[in-house]
PDB file of C-alpha atoms in Angstrom:
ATOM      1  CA  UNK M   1       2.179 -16.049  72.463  1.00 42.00           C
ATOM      2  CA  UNK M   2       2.991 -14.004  69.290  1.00 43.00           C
ATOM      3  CA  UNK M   3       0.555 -13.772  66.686  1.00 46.00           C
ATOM      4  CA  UNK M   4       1.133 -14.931  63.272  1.00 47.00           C
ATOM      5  CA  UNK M   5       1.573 -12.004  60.879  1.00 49.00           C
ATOM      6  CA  UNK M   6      -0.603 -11.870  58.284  1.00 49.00           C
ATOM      7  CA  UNK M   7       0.425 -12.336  55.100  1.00 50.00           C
ATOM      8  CA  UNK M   8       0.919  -9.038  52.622  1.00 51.00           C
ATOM      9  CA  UNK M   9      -2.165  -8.388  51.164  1.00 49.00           C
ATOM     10  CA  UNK M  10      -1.584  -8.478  47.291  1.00 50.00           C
ATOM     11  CA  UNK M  11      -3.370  -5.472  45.378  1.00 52.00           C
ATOM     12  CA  UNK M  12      -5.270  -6.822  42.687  1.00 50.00           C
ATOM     13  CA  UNK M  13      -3.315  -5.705  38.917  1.00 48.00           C
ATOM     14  CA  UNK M  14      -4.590  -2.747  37.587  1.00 46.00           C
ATOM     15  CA  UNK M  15      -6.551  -3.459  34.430  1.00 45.00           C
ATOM     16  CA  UNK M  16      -5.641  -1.487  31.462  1.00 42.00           C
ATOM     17  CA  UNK M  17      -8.246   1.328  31.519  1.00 47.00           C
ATOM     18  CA  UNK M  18     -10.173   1.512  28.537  1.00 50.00           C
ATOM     19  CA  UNK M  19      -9.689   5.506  26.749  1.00 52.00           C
ATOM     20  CA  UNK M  20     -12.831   7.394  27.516  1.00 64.00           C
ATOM     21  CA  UNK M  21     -14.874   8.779  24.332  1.00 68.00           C
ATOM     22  CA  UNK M  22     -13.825  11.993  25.207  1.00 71.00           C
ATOM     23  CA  UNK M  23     -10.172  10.997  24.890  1.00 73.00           C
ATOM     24  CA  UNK M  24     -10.292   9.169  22.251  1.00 70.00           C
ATOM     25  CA  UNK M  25     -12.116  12.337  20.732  1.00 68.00           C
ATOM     26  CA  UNK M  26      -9.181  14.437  21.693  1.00 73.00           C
ATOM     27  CA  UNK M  27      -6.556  11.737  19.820  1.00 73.00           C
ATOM     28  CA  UNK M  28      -8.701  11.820  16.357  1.00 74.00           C
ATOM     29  CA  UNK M  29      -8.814  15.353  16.807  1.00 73.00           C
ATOM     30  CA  UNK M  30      -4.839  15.538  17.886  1.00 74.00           C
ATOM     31  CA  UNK M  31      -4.341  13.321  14.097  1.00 75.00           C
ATOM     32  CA  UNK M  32      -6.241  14.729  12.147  1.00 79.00           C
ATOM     33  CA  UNK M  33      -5.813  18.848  12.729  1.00 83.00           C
ATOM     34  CA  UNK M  34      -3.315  18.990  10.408  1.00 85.00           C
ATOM     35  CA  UNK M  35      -5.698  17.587   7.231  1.00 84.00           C
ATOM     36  CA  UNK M  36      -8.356  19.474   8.876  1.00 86.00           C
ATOM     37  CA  UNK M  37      -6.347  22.449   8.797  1.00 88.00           C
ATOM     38  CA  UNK M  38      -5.522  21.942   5.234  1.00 88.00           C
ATOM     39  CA  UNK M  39      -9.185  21.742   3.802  1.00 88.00           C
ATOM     40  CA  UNK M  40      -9.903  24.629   5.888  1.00 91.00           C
ATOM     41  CA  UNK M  41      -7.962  26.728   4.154  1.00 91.00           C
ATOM     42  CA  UNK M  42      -8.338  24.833   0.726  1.00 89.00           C
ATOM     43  CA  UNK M  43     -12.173  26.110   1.427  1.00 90.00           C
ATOM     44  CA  UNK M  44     -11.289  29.407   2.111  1.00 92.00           C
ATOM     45  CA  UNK M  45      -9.173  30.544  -0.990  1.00 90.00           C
ATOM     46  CA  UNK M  46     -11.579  30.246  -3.650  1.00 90.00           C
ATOM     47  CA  UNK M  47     -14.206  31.566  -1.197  1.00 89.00           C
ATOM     48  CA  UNK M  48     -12.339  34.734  -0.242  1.00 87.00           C
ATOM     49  CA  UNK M  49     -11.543  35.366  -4.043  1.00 85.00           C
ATOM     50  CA  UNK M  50      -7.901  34.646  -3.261  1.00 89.00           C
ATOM     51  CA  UNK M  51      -7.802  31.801  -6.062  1.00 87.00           C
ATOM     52  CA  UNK M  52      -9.612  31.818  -9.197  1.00 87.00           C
ATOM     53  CA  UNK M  53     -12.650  29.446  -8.228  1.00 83.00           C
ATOM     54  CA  UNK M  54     -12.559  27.941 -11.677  1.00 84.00           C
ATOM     55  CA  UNK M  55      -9.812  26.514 -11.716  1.00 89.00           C
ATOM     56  CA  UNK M  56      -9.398  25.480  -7.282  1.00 89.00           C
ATOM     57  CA  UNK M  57     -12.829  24.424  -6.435  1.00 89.00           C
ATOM     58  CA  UNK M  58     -13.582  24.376  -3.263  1.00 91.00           C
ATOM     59  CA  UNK M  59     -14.086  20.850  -1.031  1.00 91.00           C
ATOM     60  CA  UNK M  60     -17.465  21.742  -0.363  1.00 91.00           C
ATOM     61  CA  UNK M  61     -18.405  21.710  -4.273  1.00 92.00           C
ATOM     62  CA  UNK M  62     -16.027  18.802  -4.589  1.00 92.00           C
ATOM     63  CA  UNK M  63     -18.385  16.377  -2.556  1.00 93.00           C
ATOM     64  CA  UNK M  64     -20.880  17.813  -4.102  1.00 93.00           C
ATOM     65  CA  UNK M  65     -19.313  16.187  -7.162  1.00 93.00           C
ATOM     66  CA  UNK M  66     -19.047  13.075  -5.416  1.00 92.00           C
ATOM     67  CA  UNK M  67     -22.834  13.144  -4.147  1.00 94.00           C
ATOM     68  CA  UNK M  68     -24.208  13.639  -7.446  1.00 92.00           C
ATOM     69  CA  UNK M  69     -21.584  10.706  -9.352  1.00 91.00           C
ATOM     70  CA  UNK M  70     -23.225   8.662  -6.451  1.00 92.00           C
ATOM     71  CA  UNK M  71     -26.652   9.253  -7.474  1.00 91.00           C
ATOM     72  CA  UNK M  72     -26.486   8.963 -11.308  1.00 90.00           C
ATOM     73  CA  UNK M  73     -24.631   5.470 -10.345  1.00 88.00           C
ATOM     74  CA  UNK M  74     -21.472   6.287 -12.003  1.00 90.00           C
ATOM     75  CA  UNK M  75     -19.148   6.502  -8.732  1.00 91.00           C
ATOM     76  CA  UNK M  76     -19.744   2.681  -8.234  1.00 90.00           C
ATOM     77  CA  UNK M  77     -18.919   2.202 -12.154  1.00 92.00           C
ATOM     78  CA  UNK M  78     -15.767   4.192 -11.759  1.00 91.00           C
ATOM     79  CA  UNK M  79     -14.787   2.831  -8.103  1.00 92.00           C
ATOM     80  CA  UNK M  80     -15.308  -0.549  -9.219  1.00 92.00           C
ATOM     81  CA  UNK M  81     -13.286  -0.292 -12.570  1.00 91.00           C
ATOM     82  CA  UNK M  82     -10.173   1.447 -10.849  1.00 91.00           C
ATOM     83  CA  UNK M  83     -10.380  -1.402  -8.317  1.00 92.00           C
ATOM     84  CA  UNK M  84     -10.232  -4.193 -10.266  1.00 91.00           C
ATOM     85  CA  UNK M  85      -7.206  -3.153 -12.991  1.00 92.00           C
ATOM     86  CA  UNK M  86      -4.798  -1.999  -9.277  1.00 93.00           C
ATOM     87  CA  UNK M  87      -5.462  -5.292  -7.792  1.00 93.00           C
ATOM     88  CA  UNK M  88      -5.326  -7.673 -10.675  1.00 94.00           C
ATOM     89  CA  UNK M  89      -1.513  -5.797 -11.523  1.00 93.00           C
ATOM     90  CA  UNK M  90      -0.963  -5.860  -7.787  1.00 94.00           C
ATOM     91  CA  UNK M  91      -1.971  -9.319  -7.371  1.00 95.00           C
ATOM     92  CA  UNK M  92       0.481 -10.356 -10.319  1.00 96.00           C
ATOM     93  CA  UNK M  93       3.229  -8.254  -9.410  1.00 96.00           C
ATOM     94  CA  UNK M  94       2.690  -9.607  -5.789  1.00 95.00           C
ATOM     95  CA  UNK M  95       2.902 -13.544  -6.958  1.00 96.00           C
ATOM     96  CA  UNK M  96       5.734 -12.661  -9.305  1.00 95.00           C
ATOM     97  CA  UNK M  97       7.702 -10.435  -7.480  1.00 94.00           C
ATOM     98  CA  UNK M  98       7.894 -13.113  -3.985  1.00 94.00           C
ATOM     99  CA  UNK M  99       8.192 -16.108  -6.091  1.00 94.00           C
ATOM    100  CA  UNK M 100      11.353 -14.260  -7.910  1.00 94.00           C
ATOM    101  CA  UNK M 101      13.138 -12.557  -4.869  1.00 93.00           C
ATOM    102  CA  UNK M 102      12.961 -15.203  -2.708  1.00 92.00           C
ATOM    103  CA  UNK M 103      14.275 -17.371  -5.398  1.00 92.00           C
ATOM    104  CA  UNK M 104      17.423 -14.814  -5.825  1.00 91.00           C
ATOM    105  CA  UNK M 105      17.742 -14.590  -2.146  1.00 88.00           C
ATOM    106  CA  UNK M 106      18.500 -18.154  -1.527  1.00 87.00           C
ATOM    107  CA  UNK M 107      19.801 -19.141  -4.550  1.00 88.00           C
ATOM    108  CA  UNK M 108      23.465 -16.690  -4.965  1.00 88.00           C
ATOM    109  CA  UNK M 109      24.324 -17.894  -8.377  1.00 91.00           C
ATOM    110  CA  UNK M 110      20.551 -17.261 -10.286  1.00 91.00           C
ATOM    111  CA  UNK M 111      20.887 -13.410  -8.833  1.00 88.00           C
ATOM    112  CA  UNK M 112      24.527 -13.401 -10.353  1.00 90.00           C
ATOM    113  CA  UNK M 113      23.158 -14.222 -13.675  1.00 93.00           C
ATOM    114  CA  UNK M 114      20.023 -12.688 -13.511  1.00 92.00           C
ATOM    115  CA  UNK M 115      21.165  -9.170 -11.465  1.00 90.00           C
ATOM    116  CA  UNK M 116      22.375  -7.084 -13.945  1.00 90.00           C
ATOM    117  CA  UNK M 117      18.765  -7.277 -16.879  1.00 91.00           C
ATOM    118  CA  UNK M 118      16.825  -6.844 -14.052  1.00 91.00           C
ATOM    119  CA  UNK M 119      18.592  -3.728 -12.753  1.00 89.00           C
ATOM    120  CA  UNK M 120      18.440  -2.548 -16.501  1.00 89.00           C
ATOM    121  CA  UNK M 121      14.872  -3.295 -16.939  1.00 89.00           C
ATOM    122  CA  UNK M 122      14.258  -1.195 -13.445  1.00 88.00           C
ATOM    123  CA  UNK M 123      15.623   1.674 -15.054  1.00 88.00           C
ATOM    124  CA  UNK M 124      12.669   1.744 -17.732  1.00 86.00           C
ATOM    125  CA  UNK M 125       9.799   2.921 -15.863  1.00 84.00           C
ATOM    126  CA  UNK M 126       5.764   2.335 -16.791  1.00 82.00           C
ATOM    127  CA  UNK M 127       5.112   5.446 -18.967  1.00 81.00           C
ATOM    128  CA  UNK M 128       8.238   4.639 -21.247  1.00 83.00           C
ATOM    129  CA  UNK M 129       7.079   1.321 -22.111  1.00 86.00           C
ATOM    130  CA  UNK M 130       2.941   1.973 -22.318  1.00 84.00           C
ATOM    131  CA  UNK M 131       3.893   1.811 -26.413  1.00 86.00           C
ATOM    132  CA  UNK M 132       5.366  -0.896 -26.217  1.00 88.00           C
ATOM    133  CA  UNK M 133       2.237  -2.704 -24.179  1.00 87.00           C
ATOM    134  CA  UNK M 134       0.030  -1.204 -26.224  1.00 86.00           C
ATOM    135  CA  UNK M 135       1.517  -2.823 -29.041  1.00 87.00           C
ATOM    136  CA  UNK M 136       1.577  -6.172 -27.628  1.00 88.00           C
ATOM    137  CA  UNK M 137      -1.663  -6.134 -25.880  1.00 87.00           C
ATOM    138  CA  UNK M 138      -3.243  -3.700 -27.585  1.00 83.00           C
ATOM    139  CA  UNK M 139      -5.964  -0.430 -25.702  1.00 82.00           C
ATOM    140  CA  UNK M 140      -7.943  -3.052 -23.683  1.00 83.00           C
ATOM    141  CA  UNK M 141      -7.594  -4.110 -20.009  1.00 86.00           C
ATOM    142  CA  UNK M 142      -4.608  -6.521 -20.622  1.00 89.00           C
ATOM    143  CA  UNK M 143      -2.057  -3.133 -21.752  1.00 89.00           C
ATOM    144  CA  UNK M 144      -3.641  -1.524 -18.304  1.00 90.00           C
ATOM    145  CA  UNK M 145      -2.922  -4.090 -16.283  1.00 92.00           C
ATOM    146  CA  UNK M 146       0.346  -4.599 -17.409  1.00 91.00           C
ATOM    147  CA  UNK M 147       1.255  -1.111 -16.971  1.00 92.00           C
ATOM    148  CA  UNK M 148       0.388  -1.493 -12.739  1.00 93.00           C
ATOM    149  CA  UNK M 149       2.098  -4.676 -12.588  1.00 94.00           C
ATOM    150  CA  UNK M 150       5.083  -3.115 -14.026  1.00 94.00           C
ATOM    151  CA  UNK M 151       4.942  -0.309 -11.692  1.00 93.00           C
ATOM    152  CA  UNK M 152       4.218  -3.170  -8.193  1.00 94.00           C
ATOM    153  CA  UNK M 153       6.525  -5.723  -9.402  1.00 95.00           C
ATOM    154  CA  UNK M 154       9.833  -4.109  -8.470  1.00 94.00           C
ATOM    155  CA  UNK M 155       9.308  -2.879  -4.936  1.00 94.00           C
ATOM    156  CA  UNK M 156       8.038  -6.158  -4.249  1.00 95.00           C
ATOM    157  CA  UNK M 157      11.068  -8.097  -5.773  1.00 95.00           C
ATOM    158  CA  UNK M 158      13.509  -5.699  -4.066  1.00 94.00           C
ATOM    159  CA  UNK M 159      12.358  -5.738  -0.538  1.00 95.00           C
ATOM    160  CA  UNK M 160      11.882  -9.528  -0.832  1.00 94.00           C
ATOM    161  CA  UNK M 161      15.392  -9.961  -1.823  1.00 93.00           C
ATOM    162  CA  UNK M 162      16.311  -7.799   1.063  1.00 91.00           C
ATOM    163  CA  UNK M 163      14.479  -9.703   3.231  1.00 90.00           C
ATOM    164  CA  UNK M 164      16.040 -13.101   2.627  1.00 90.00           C
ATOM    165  CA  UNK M 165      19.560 -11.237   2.713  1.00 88.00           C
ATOM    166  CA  UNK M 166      18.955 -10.168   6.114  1.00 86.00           C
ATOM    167  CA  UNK M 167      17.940 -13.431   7.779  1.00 83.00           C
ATOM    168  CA  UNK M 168      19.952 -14.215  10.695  1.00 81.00           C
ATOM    169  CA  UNK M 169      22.430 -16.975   9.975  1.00 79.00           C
ATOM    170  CA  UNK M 170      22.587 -17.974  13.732  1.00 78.00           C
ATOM    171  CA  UNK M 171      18.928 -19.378  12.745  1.00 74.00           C
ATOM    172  CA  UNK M 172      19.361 -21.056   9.468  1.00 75.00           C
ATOM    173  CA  UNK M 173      22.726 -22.890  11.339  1.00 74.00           C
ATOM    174  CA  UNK M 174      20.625 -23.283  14.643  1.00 78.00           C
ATOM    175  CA  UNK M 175      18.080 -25.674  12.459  1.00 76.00           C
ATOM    176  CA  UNK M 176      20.724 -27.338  10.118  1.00 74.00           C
ATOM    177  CA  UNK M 177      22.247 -28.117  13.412  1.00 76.00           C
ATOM    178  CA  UNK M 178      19.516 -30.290  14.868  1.00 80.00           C
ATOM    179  CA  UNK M 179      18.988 -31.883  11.678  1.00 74.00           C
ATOM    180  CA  UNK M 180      16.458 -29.597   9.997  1.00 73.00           C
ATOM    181  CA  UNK M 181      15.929 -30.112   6.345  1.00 77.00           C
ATOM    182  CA  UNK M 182      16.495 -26.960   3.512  1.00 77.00           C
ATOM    183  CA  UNK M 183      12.657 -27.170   2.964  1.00 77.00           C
ATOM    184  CA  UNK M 184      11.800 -26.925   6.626  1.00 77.00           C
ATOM    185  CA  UNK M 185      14.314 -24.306   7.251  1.00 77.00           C
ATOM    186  CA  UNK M 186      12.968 -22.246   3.820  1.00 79.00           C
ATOM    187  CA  UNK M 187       9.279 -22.367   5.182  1.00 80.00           C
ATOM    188  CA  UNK M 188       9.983 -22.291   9.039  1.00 81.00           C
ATOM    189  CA  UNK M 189      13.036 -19.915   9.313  1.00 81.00           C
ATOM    190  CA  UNK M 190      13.242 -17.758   6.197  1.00 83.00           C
ATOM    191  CA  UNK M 191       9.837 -17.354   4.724  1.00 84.00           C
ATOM    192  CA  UNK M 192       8.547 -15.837   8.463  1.00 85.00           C
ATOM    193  CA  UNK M 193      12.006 -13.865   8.800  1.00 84.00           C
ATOM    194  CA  UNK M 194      11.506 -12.100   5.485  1.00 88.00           C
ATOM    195  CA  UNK M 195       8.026 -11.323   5.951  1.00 88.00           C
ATOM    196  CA  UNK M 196       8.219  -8.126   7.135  1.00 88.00           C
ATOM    197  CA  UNK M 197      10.155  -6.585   4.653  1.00 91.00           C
ATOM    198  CA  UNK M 198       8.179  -8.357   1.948  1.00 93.00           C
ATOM    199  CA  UNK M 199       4.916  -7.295   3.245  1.00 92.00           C
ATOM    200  CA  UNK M 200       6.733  -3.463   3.210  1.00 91.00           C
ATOM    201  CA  UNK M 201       7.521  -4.092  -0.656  1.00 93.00           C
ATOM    202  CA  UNK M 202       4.046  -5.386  -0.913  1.00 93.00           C
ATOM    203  CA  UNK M 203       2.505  -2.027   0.341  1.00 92.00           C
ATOM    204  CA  UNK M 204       4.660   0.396  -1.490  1.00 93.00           C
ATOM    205  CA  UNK M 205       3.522  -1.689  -4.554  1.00 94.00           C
ATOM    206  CA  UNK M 206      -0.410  -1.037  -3.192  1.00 92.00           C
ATOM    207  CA  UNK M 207       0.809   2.581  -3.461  1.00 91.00           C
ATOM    208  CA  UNK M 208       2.326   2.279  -6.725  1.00 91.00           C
ATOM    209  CA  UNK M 209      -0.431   0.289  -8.189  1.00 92.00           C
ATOM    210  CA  UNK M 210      -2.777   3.299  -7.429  1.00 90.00           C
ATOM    211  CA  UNK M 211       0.126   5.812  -8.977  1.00 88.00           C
ATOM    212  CA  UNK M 212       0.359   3.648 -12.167  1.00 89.00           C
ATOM    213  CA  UNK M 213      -4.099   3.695 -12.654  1.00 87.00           C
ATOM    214  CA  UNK M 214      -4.274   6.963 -13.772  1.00 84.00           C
ATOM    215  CA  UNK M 215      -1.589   6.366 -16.595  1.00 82.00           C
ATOM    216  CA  UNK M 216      -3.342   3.277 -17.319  1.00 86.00           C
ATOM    217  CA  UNK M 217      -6.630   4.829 -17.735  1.00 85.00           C
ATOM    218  CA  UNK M 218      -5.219   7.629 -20.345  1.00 77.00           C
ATOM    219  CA  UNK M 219      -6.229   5.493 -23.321  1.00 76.00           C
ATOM    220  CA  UNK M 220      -9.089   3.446 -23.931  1.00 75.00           C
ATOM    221  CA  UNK M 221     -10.758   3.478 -21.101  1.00 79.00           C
ATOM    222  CA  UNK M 222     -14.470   4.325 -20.487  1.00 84.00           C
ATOM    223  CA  UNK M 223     -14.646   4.288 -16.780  1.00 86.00           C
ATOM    224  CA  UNK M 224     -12.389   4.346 -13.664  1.00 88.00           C
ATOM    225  CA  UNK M 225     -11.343   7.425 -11.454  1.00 90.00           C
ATOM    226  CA  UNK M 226      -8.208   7.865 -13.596  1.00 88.00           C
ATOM    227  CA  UNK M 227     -10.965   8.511 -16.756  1.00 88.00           C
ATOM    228  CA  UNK M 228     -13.136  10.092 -14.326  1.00 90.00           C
ATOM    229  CA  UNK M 229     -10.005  12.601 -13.784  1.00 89.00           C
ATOM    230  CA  UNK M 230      -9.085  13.511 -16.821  1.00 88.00           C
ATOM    231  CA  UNK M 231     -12.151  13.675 -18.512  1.00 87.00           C
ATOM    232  CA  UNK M 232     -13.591  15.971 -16.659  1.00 89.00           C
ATOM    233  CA  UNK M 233     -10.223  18.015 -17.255  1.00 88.00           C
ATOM    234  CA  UNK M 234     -10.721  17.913 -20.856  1.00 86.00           C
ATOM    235  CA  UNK M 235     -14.712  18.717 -20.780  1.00 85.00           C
ATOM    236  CA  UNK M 236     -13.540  21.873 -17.844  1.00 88.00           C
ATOM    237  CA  UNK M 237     -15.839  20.108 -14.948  1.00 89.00           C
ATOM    238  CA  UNK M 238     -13.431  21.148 -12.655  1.00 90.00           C
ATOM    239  CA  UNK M 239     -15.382  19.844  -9.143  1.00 91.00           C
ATOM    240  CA  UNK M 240     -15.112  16.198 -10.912  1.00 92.00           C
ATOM    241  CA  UNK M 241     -11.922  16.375 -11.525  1.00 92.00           C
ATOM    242  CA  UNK M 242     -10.624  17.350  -8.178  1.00 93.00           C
ATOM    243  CA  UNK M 243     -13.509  14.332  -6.733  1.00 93.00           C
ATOM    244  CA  UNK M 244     -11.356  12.091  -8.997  1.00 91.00           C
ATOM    245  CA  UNK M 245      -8.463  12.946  -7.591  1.00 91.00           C
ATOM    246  CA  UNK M 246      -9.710  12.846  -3.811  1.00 93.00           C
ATOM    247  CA  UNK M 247     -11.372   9.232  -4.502  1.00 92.00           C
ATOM    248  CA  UNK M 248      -7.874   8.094  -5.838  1.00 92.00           C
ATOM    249  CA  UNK M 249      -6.298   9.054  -2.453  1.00 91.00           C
ATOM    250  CA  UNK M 250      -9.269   7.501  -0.636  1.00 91.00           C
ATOM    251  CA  UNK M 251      -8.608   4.259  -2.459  1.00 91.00           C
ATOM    252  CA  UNK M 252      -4.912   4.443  -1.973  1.00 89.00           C
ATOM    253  CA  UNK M 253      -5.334   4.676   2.101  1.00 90.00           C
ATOM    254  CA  UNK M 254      -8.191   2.036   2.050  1.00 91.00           C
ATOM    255  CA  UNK M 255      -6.038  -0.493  -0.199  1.00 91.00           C
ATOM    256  CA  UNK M 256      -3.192   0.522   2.158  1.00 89.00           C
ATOM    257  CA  UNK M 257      -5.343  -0.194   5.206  1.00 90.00           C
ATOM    258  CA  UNK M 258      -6.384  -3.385   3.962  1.00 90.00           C
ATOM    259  CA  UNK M 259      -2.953  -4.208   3.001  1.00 89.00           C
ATOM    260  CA  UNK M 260      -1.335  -3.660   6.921  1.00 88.00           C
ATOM    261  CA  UNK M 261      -4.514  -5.505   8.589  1.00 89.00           C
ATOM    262  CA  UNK M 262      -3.337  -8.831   6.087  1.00 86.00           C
ATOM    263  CA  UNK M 263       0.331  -7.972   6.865  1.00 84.00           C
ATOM    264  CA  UNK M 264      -1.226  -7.811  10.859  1.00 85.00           C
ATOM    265  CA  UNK M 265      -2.907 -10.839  10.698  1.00 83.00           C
ATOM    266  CA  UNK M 266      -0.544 -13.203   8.670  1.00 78.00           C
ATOM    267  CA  UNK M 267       2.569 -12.040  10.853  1.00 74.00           C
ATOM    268  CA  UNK M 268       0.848 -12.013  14.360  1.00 73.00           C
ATOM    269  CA  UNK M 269       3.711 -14.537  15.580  1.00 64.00           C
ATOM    270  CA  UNK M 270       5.648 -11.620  15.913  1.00 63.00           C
ATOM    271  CA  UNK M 271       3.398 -10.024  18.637  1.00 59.00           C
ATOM    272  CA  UNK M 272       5.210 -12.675  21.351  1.00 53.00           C
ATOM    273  CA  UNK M 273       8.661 -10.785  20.636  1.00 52.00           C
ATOM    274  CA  UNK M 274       7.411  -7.819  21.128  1.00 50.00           C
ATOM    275  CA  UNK M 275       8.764  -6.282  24.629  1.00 42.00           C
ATOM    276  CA  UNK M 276       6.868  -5.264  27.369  1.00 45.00           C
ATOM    277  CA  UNK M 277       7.574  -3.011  30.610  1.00 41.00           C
TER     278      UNK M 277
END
């Protein structure tokens, strides 16, 4: 009598190993050499004598800078100012610029007639017209405002037009097909196709919000980081002006962090079309 073989034994699936701290050490280290590299030698110029120390100061006088604004309280005054003007245009040239492209996408005729002022007012940038908003809305924080939502508004329009231009039509026929109606197709099929190239218009305009600040802050402003920056050019405190500078940059990768963990969350439907070996 033969035995019965035994069924194949099935391995257990490996579980994804978690990194180990000393590899995950070795990746920060592996991404960030090259910014390490360049404070490095940014430290050593002005230390060596190689660049006038007066005029380059060194990072390690530069956070100095930022230590003492911290303590006297006027980092927070200056963070929180800078903050609020970028987001309030950004937040504007966000609602505007969606609400407007995806309008032109759809509708073929209102970007005929509409196409060719908005392609002339692209042309003008933010620093041309600050006269002109500082006539209308005079030095307060409605000109500065309106000088970063000029600045957002058209990457956001663009890419949003792009985005609705480059919807699959095999989708919006699939849907009208089995009897889908324009606003189910609009919300269900277009609005998620676009959203990745209006959530890419959305953070260039986070970049270009932070870009336009400083401009807005050259005239009648008592605090922000653009003020704090070119104050402290005009009054030669060189360390603060460089900290301004650096804190700008900081608050241009946080906003842009911020911005790609909302753009993570609100599109995570596209994880399931993602590919996997």
């Amino acid at each position: 009598m033969s035995q019965l073989a035994a069924p194949p034994s099935r391995r257990p699936a490996k579980p994804v190993s978690l990194l180990s701290s000393r590899q995950l050490g070795l990746q920060w280290l592996e991404r960030s050499a090259c910014v390490l590299l360049f404070f490095a030698i940014w430290e050593f110029l002005p230390r060596a004598g190689l660049v006038n120390s007066a005029f380059l100061s060194p990072p390690s006088a530069v956070l100095a800078a930022i230590v003492q604004l911290a303590q006297s309280g006027q980092l927070g005054k200056h963070v929180a100012a800078s903050l609020q003007r970028s987001l309030a245009g950004l937040i504007l040239a966000v609602v505007a610029g969606v609400a407007l492209g995806l309008l032109m996408g759809v509708v073929r005729r209102f970007e005929a007639f509409v196409d060719p002022l908005l392609q002339l007012f692209r042309q003008v940038s933010a620093l041309a017209l600050f006269p002109v908003f500082l006539l209308f809305f005079g030095i307060g924080e409605a000109s500065k405002i309106a000088i970063i939502f000029w600045a957002a508004f058209w990457p956001v329009l663009l890419n949003t037009i792009s985005g609705v231009k480059q919807v699959e039509k095999l989708l919006i026929h699939s849907a009208l097909s089995m009897g889908a109606s324009r606003g189910f197709i609009f919300f269900k099929v277009i609005l998620p196709a676009a959203a990745p190239s209006i959530f890419t218009g959305i953070r260039l305009a986070g970049a270009y919000s932070i870009t336009a600040l400083v401009a807005a802050e050259m005239i009648g402003s008592h605090a922000g980081l653009g003020f704090l920056t070119l104050n402290s050019q005009e009054i030669f405190q060189i360390p603060s002006m460089y900290a301004g500078i650096v804190l700008l940059a900081i608050l241009g990768l946080a906003l842009n962090y911020g911005l790609a963990l909302l753009e993570k969350r609100l599109t995570r439907w596209r994880s399931g079309l993602e590919f996997h070996e």
